[in-house]
Amino acid sequence: MFTGIIEAIGEVVSIEKHGGDVRLQVRSNDMTWADVALGDSIATSGVCLTAVALPGDGYVADVSLETLSLTSLGNWKPGTRVNVEKALMPQSRLGGHIVSGHVDGIGEVIKREADARSERFTLRAPKALAKYIAHKGSITVDGISLTVNAVNGCDFELNIVPHTLENTVIGDYQSGTRVNLEVDVIARYLERLLMGDKAADVSGQTSLTESFLAENGYLK
């Protein structure tokens, strides 16, 4: 579990094919690694990875084909900059929101423009995720806990302050950049809860639809 408050920027050292999937090495000299043990979870631009080796200045993790197909990690190469966050500890401050590190889909940066000292970004989410993105709600972009400033269909806006621009890889974003998105976990559980007994139905319906809401009294 993570908070979405990035601790450091790391750099991909190597990506090697390993037993059918890949082994990834990330280095960051801006973070202390003494408290990280083998088997610990580390969020890497929003992707929860397990440390299988600790060379002292970073970590090595195995990445499955499933993760490669569902995240932007498949496009990374040596030199790619990534956001890094160690797993949440019981005494840590929850400065962002609850982040699982399980990426829901890949989004795309549509536009970037100056907004006083901040930068305003417009991103486009996959159609299946649009219903989980709410005005003033939380979303995780490449592991960063952010507040949604506006929503228009599948597009949503983010206002990024100078500190976040300087201390995460979001400062590198340009139109066309692909990013890992994780929606608010509460929204996902709420959807399942609203389905009630229908959640156990094996008919193939796995999400809420307008007709389902109307049939069950949620819409008038």
PDB file of C-alpha atoms in Angstrom:
ATOM      1  CA  MET A   1       0.000   0.000   0.000  1.00  0.00           C
ATOM      2  CA  PHE A   2       1.228   3.505  -0.857  1.00  0.00           C
ATOM      3  CA  THR A   3       0.216   7.150  -0.433  1.00  0.00           C
ATOM      4  CA  GLY A   4       1.058   8.593  -3.845  1.00  0.00           C
ATOM      5  CA  ILE A   5       3.576  10.996  -2.301  1.00  0.00           C
ATOM      6  CA  ILE A   6       6.713  10.434  -4.381  1.00  0.00           C
ATOM      7  CA  GLU A   7       9.936  10.028  -2.397  1.00  0.00           C
ATOM      8  CA  ALA A   8      12.456  10.291  -5.218  1.00  0.00           C
ATOM      9  CA  ILE A   9      13.021  10.159  -8.938  1.00  0.00           C
ATOM     10  CA  GLY A  10      14.793   7.026 -10.092  1.00  0.00           C
ATOM     11  CA  GLU A  11      16.351   5.969 -13.361  1.00  0.00           C
ATOM     12  CA  VAL A  12      16.029   2.681 -15.184  1.00  0.00           C
ATOM     13  CA  VAL A  13      19.482   1.075 -15.295  1.00  0.00           C
ATOM     14  CA  SER A  14      18.602  -2.006 -17.296  1.00  0.00           C
ATOM     15  CA  ILE A  15      15.705  -4.074 -18.628  1.00  0.00           C
ATOM     16  CA  GLU A  16      16.640  -7.627 -19.495  1.00  0.00           C
ATOM     17  CA  LYS A  17      14.593 -10.523 -20.805  1.00  0.00           C
ATOM     18  CA  HIS A  18      14.510 -13.116 -18.080  1.00  0.00           C
ATOM     19  CA  GLY A  19      12.655 -16.429 -18.270  1.00  0.00           C
ATOM     20  CA  GLY A  20       9.955 -15.181 -20.612  1.00  0.00           C
ATOM     21  CA  ASP A  21       9.325 -11.858 -18.888  1.00  0.00           C
ATOM     22  CA  VAL A  22      11.799  -9.125 -17.856  1.00  0.00           C
ATOM     23  CA  ARG A  23      14.029  -8.126 -14.979  1.00  0.00           C
ATOM     24  CA  LEU A  24      14.179  -4.396 -14.253  1.00  0.00           C
ATOM     25  CA  GLN A  25      16.848  -2.489 -12.326  1.00  0.00           C
ATOM     26  CA  VAL A  26      16.167   1.004 -10.994  1.00  0.00           C
ATOM     27  CA  ARG A  27      18.709   3.302  -9.369  1.00  0.00           C
ATOM     28  CA  SER A  28      18.122   6.391  -7.217  1.00  0.00           C
ATOM     29  CA  ASN A  29      20.772   8.161  -5.181  1.00  0.00           C
ATOM     30  CA  ASP A  30      18.164  10.507  -3.717  1.00  0.00           C
ATOM     31  CA  MET A  31      16.588   7.920  -1.421  1.00  0.00           C
ATOM     32  CA  THR A  32      17.806   5.834   1.541  1.00  0.00           C
ATOM     33  CA  TRP A  33      17.728   2.099   0.876  1.00  0.00           C
ATOM     34  CA  ALA A  34      18.914   0.844   4.273  1.00  0.00           C
ATOM     35  CA  ASP A  35      15.339   0.189   5.449  1.00  0.00           C
ATOM     36  CA  VAL A  36      14.341  -1.789   2.346  1.00  0.00           C
ATOM     37  CA  ALA A  37      14.458  -5.590   2.522  1.00  0.00           C
ATOM     38  CA  LEU A  38      14.185  -8.287  -0.107  1.00  0.00           C
ATOM     39  CA  GLY A  39      10.515  -8.906  -0.863  1.00  0.00           C
ATOM     40  CA  ASP A  40       9.456  -5.334  -0.054  1.00  0.00           C
ATOM     41  CA  SER A  41       7.048  -3.572  -2.396  1.00  0.00           C
ATOM     42  CA  ILE A  42       8.168  -0.445  -4.226  1.00  0.00           C
ATOM     43  CA  ALA A  43       5.904   1.707  -6.385  1.00  0.00           C
ATOM     44  CA  THR A  44       7.665   2.499  -9.645  1.00  0.00           C
ATOM     45  CA  SER A  45       5.742   5.157 -11.579  1.00  0.00           C
ATOM     46  CA  GLY A  46       2.612   3.705 -10.039  1.00  0.00           C
ATOM     47  CA  VAL A  47       3.434   0.028 -10.604  1.00  0.00           C
ATOM     48  CA  CYS A  48       3.822  -2.073  -7.449  1.00  0.00           C
ATOM     49  CA  LEU A  49       6.996  -4.162  -7.853  1.00  0.00           C
ATOM     50  CA  THR A  50       8.740  -6.575  -5.494  1.00  0.00           C
ATOM     51  CA  ALA A  51      12.440  -6.091  -4.758  1.00  0.00           C
ATOM     52  CA  VAL A  52      14.335  -9.301  -5.597  1.00  0.00           C
ATOM     53  CA  ALA A  53      17.813  -7.780  -5.265  1.00  0.00           C
ATOM     54  CA  LEU A  54      19.207  -4.685  -3.553  1.00  0.00           C
ATOM     55  CA  PRO A  55      22.486  -3.456  -5.069  1.00  0.00           C
ATOM     56  CA  GLY A  56      22.711  -0.589  -2.558  1.00  0.00           C
ATOM     57  CA  ASP A  57      21.639   2.328  -4.733  1.00  0.00           C
ATOM     58  CA  GLY A  58      18.281   0.964  -5.848  1.00  0.00           C
ATOM     59  CA  TYR A  59      16.510  -2.307  -6.520  1.00  0.00           C
ATOM     60  CA  VAL A  60      15.928  -5.094  -8.997  1.00  0.00           C
ATOM     61  CA  ALA A  61      12.431  -6.436  -9.722  1.00  0.00           C
ATOM     62  CA  ASP A  62      10.904  -9.072 -11.949  1.00  0.00           C
ATOM     63  CA  VAL A  63       8.085  -7.842 -14.185  1.00  0.00           C
ATOM     64  CA  SER A  64       5.434 -10.227 -15.497  1.00  0.00           C
ATOM     65  CA  LEU A  65       3.990 -10.238 -18.997  1.00  0.00           C
ATOM     66  CA  GLU A  66       0.669  -9.169 -17.451  1.00  0.00           C
ATOM     67  CA  THR A  67       2.259  -6.015 -16.033  1.00  0.00           C
ATOM     68  CA  LEU A  68       4.096  -5.306 -19.276  1.00  0.00           C
ATOM     69  CA  SER A  69       0.838  -5.487 -21.234  1.00  0.00           C
ATOM     70  CA  LEU A  70      -1.248  -3.315 -18.882  1.00  0.00           C
ATOM     71  CA  THR A  71       1.187  -0.529 -17.984  1.00  0.00           C
ATOM     72  CA  SER A  72       3.616   1.826 -19.679  1.00  0.00           C
ATOM     73  CA  LEU A  73       6.516  -0.252 -18.356  1.00  0.00           C
ATOM     74  CA  GLY A  74       6.737  -2.089 -21.664  1.00  0.00           C
ATOM     75  CA  ASN A  75       7.975   1.156 -23.239  1.00  0.00           C
ATOM     76  CA  TRP A  76      10.685   1.871 -20.670  1.00  0.00           C
ATOM     77  CA  LYS A  77      14.353   1.639 -21.548  1.00  0.00           C
ATOM     78  CA  PRO A  78      17.672   2.393 -19.827  1.00  0.00           C
ATOM     79  CA  GLY A  79      17.662   6.059 -18.877  1.00  0.00           C
ATOM     80  CA  THR A  80      13.873   6.337 -18.426  1.00  0.00           C
ATOM     81  CA  ARG A  81      13.071   8.439 -15.359  1.00  0.00           C
ATOM     82  CA  VAL A  82      10.524   6.984 -12.937  1.00  0.00           C
ATOM     83  CA  ASN A  83       8.755   8.018  -9.740  1.00  0.00           C
ATOM     84  CA  VAL A  84       9.715   5.929  -6.710  1.00  0.00           C
ATOM     85  CA  GLU A  85       7.861   5.402  -3.426  1.00  0.00           C
ATOM     86  CA  LYS A  86       8.518   2.821  -0.728  1.00  0.00           C
ATOM     87  CA  ALA A  87       5.575   0.984   0.815  1.00  0.00           C
ATOM     88  CA  LEU A  88       3.503   2.732   3.470  1.00  0.00           C
ATOM     89  CA  MET A  89       4.405   1.972   7.106  1.00  0.00           C
ATOM     90  CA  PRO A  90       1.893   2.123  10.005  1.00  0.00           C
ATOM     91  CA  GLN A  91       3.457   5.273  11.435  1.00  0.00           C
ATOM     92  CA  SER A  92       3.639   7.100   8.088  1.00  0.00           C
ATOM     93  CA  ARG A  93       1.566  10.169   7.282  1.00  0.00           C
ATOM     94  CA  LEU A  94      -1.161   9.521   4.706  1.00  0.00           C
ATOM     95  CA  GLY A  95      -0.338  12.679   2.813  1.00  0.00           C
ATOM     96  CA  GLY A  96      -2.011  11.632  -0.436  1.00  0.00           C
ATOM     97  CA  HIS A  97      -4.673   8.928  -0.689  1.00  0.00           C
ATOM     98  CA  ILE A  98      -4.768   5.135  -0.529  1.00  0.00           C
ATOM     99  CA  VAL A  99      -2.835   3.779  -3.519  1.00  0.00           C
ATOM    100  CA  SER A 100      -2.499   0.055  -4.223  1.00  0.00           C
ATOM    101  CA  GLY A 101       0.052   0.180  -7.033  1.00  0.00           C
ATOM    102  CA  HIS A 102      -2.287  -1.875  -9.228  1.00  0.00           C
ATOM    103  CA  VAL A 103      -2.549   0.074 -12.477  1.00  0.00           C
ATOM    104  CA  ASP A 104      -6.054   0.251 -13.990  1.00  0.00           C
ATOM    105  CA  GLY A 105      -5.070   1.489 -17.417  1.00  0.00           C
ATOM    106  CA  ILE A 106      -2.847   3.703 -19.524  1.00  0.00           C
ATOM    107  CA  GLY A 107      -3.757   7.342 -20.097  1.00  0.00           C
ATOM    108  CA  GLU A 108      -2.318   9.924 -22.470  1.00  0.00           C
ATOM    109  CA  VAL A 109      -1.287  13.539 -21.989  1.00  0.00           C
ATOM    110  CA  ILE A 110      -3.344  15.644 -24.410  1.00  0.00           C
ATOM    111  CA  LYS A 111      -2.227  19.149 -23.537  1.00  0.00           C
ATOM    112  CA  ARG A 112       0.151  21.079 -21.267  1.00  0.00           C
ATOM    113  CA  GLU A 113      -0.045  24.815 -20.665  1.00  0.00           C
ATOM    114  CA  ALA A 114       1.281  27.362 -18.179  1.00  0.00           C
ATOM    115  CA  ASP A 115      -1.043  28.537 -15.392  1.00  0.00           C
ATOM    116  CA  ALA A 116       0.790  31.236 -13.400  1.00  0.00           C
ATOM    117  CA  ARG A 117       3.630  29.363 -11.612  1.00  0.00           C
ATOM    118  CA  SER A 118       1.857  26.034 -12.053  1.00  0.00           C
ATOM    119  CA  GLU A 119       1.250  23.915 -15.140  1.00  0.00           C
ATOM    120  CA  ARG A 120      -2.162  22.672 -16.238  1.00  0.00           C
ATOM    121  CA  PHE A 121      -2.305  19.246 -17.875  1.00  0.00           C
ATOM    122  CA  THR A 122      -5.184  17.647 -19.753  1.00  0.00           C
ATOM    123  CA  LEU A 123      -5.083  13.856 -19.788  1.00  0.00           C
ATOM    124  CA  ARG A 124      -7.308  11.316 -21.529  1.00  0.00           C
ATOM    125  CA  ALA A 125      -8.301   8.138 -19.715  1.00  0.00           C
ATOM    126  CA  PRO A 126      -9.502   4.900 -21.293  1.00  0.00           C
ATOM    127  CA  LYS A 127     -13.279   4.945 -21.743  1.00  0.00           C
ATOM    128  CA  ALA A 128     -13.741   2.163 -19.172  1.00  0.00           C
ATOM    129  CA  LEU A 129     -12.123   4.295 -16.437  1.00  0.00           C
ATOM    130  CA  ALA A 130     -13.916   7.584 -17.096  1.00  0.00           C
ATOM    131  CA  LYS A 131     -16.782   6.797 -14.695  1.00  0.00           C
ATOM    132  CA  TYR A 132     -14.349   6.533 -11.768  1.00  0.00           C
ATOM    133  CA  ILE A 133     -12.828   9.995 -12.288  1.00  0.00           C
ATOM    134  CA  ALA A 134     -14.660  12.762 -10.430  1.00  0.00           C
ATOM    135  CA  HIS A 135     -14.255  16.518 -10.105  1.00  0.00           C
ATOM    136  CA  LYS A 136     -12.142  17.196  -6.989  1.00  0.00           C
ATOM    137  CA  GLY A 137     -11.642  13.455  -6.569  1.00  0.00           C
ATOM    138  CA  SER A 138      -8.289  11.686  -6.305  1.00  0.00           C
ATOM    139  CA  ILE A 139      -6.411   9.893  -9.060  1.00  0.00           C
ATOM    140  CA  THR A 140      -2.959   8.353  -9.272  1.00  0.00           C
ATOM    141  CA  VAL A 141      -0.851   9.259 -12.308  1.00  0.00           C
ATOM    142  CA  ASP A 142       2.469   7.403 -12.567  1.00  0.00           C
ATOM    143  CA  GLY A 143       2.229   6.834  -8.827  1.00  0.00           C
ATOM    144  CA  ILE A 144       1.520  10.479  -7.949  1.00  0.00           C
ATOM    145  CA  SER A 145      -1.543  11.240  -5.817  1.00  0.00           C
ATOM    146  CA  LEU A 146      -3.314  14.133  -7.561  1.00  0.00           C
ATOM    147  CA  THR A 147      -6.599  16.040  -7.379  1.00  0.00           C
ATOM    148  CA  VAL A 148      -8.810  16.203 -10.463  1.00  0.00           C
ATOM    149  CA  ASN A 149      -9.619  19.848 -11.275  1.00  0.00           C
ATOM    150  CA  ALA A 150     -12.099  19.291 -14.096  1.00  0.00           C
ATOM    151  CA  VAL A 151     -13.661  16.411 -16.025  1.00  0.00           C
ATOM    152  CA  ASN A 152     -15.048  16.356 -19.560  1.00  0.00           C
ATOM    153  CA  GLY A 153     -15.950  12.874 -20.766  1.00  0.00           C
ATOM    154  CA  CYS A 154     -12.765  10.820 -20.801  1.00  0.00           C
ATOM    155  CA  ASP A 155     -10.593  13.937 -20.421  1.00  0.00           C
ATOM    156  CA  PHE A 156      -9.586  15.371 -17.060  1.00  0.00           C
ATOM    157  CA  GLU A 157      -7.453  18.295 -15.940  1.00  0.00           C
ATOM    158  CA  LEU A 158      -4.702  18.503 -13.336  1.00  0.00           C
ATOM    159  CA  ASN A 159      -3.105  21.650 -11.909  1.00  0.00           C
ATOM    160  CA  ILE A 160       0.490  20.824 -10.954  1.00  0.00           C
ATOM    161  CA  VAL A 161       2.381  23.078  -8.543  1.00  0.00           C
ATOM    162  CA  PRO A 162       6.122  23.798  -8.944  1.00  0.00           C
ATOM    163  CA  HIS A 163       7.188  21.405  -6.152  1.00  0.00           C
ATOM    164  CA  THR A 164       5.506  18.435  -7.870  1.00  0.00           C
ATOM    165  CA  LEU A 165       6.916  19.471 -11.247  1.00  0.00           C
ATOM    166  CA  GLU A 166      10.445  19.512  -9.823  1.00  0.00           C
ATOM    167  CA  ASN A 167      10.285  16.375  -7.687  1.00  0.00           C
ATOM    168  CA  THR A 168       8.451  13.920  -9.958  1.00  0.00           C
ATOM    169  CA  VAL A 169       8.658  12.912 -13.602  1.00  0.00           C
ATOM    170  CA  ILE A 170       5.484  14.858 -14.371  1.00  0.00           C
ATOM    171  CA  GLY A 171       7.768  17.748 -15.284  1.00  0.00           C
ATOM    172  CA  ASP A 172       8.887  15.665 -18.274  1.00  0.00           C
ATOM    173  CA  TYR A 173       5.375  15.202 -19.674  1.00  0.00           C
ATOM    174  CA  GLN A 174       4.507  16.499 -23.107  1.00  0.00           C
ATOM    175  CA  SER A 175       1.571  15.944 -25.448  1.00  0.00           C
ATOM    176  CA  GLY A 176       1.498  12.224 -26.289  1.00  0.00           C
ATOM    177  CA  THR A 177       3.193  10.990 -23.111  1.00  0.00           C
ATOM    178  CA  ARG A 178       1.619   7.727 -21.931  1.00  0.00           C
ATOM    179  CA  VAL A 179       1.040   7.407 -18.198  1.00  0.00           C
ATOM    180  CA  ASN A 180      -0.099   4.771 -15.707  1.00  0.00           C
ATOM    181  CA  LEU A 181      -3.493   5.493 -14.131  1.00  0.00           C
ATOM    182  CA  GLU A 182      -4.946   4.078 -10.927  1.00  0.00           C
ATOM    183  CA  VAL A 183      -8.429   5.248  -9.969  1.00  0.00           C
ATOM    184  CA  ASP A 184      -9.581   5.762  -6.389  1.00  0.00           C
ATOM    185  CA  VAL A 185      -9.962   2.351  -4.744  1.00  0.00           C
ATOM    186  CA  ILE A 186     -13.060   3.561  -2.868  1.00  0.00           C
ATOM    187  CA  ALA A 187     -14.854   4.178  -6.185  1.00  0.00           C
ATOM    188  CA  ARG A 188     -14.112   0.633  -7.330  1.00  0.00           C
ATOM    189  CA  TYR A 189     -15.432  -0.934  -4.117  1.00  0.00           C
ATOM    190  CA  LEU A 190     -18.481   1.337  -4.124  1.00  0.00           C
ATOM    191  CA  GLU A 191     -19.393   0.177  -7.616  1.00  0.00           C
ATOM    192  CA  ARG A 192     -19.197  -3.457  -6.540  1.00  0.00           C
ATOM    193  CA  LEU A 193     -21.184  -2.763  -3.369  1.00  0.00           C
ATOM    194  CA  LEU A 194     -23.990  -1.033  -5.271  1.00  0.00           C
ATOM    195  CA  MET A 195     -24.437  -4.156  -7.357  1.00  0.00           C
ATOM    196  CA  GLY A 196     -25.559  -5.989  -4.211  1.00  0.00           C
ATOM    197  CA  ASP A 197     -26.499  -9.629  -4.851  1.00  0.00           C
ATOM    198  CA  LYS A 198     -26.035  -9.046  -8.583  1.00  0.00           C
ATOM    199  CA  ALA A 199     -22.270  -9.010  -7.936  1.00  0.00           C
ATOM    200  CA  ALA A 200     -22.441 -12.801  -7.584  1.00  0.00           C
ATOM    201  CA  ASP A 201     -24.258 -13.170 -10.909  1.00  0.00           C
ATOM    202  CA  VAL A 202     -22.161 -15.034 -13.470  1.00  0.00           C
ATOM    203  CA  SER A 203     -24.044 -13.527 -16.403  1.00  0.00           C
ATOM    204  CA  GLY A 204     -20.964 -11.558 -17.389  1.00  0.00           C
ATOM    205  CA  GLN A 205     -22.018  -8.103 -16.133  1.00  0.00           C
ATOM    206  CA  THR A 206     -19.110  -6.856 -14.059  1.00  0.00           C
ATOM    207  CA  SER A 207     -19.837  -3.122 -13.775  1.00  0.00           C
ATOM    208  CA  LEU A 208     -22.670  -0.698 -13.264  1.00  0.00           C
ATOM    209  CA  THR A 209     -24.675   0.501 -16.240  1.00  0.00           C
ATOM    210  CA  GLU A 210     -27.373   3.158 -16.451  1.00  0.00           C
ATOM    211  CA  SER A 211     -30.010   0.494 -17.112  1.00  0.00           C
ATOM    212  CA  PHE A 212     -28.878  -1.501 -14.060  1.00  0.00           C
ATOM    213  CA  LEU A 213     -29.117   1.590 -11.850  1.00  0.00           C
ATOM    214  CA  ALA A 214     -32.595   2.384 -13.149  1.00  0.00           C
ATOM    215  CA  GLU A 215     -33.838  -1.191 -12.713  1.00  0.00           C
ATOM    216  CA  ASN A 216     -32.647  -1.277  -9.102  1.00  0.00           C
ATOM    217  CA  GLY A 217     -34.072   2.063  -8.017  1.00  0.00           C
ATOM    218  CA  TYR A 218     -30.903   4.173  -8.048  1.00  0.00           C
ATOM    219  CA  LEU A 219     -32.231   6.398 -10.855  1.00  0.00           C
ATOM    220  CA  LYS A 220     -35.660   7.943 -11.248  1.00  0.00           C
TER     221      LYS A 220
END
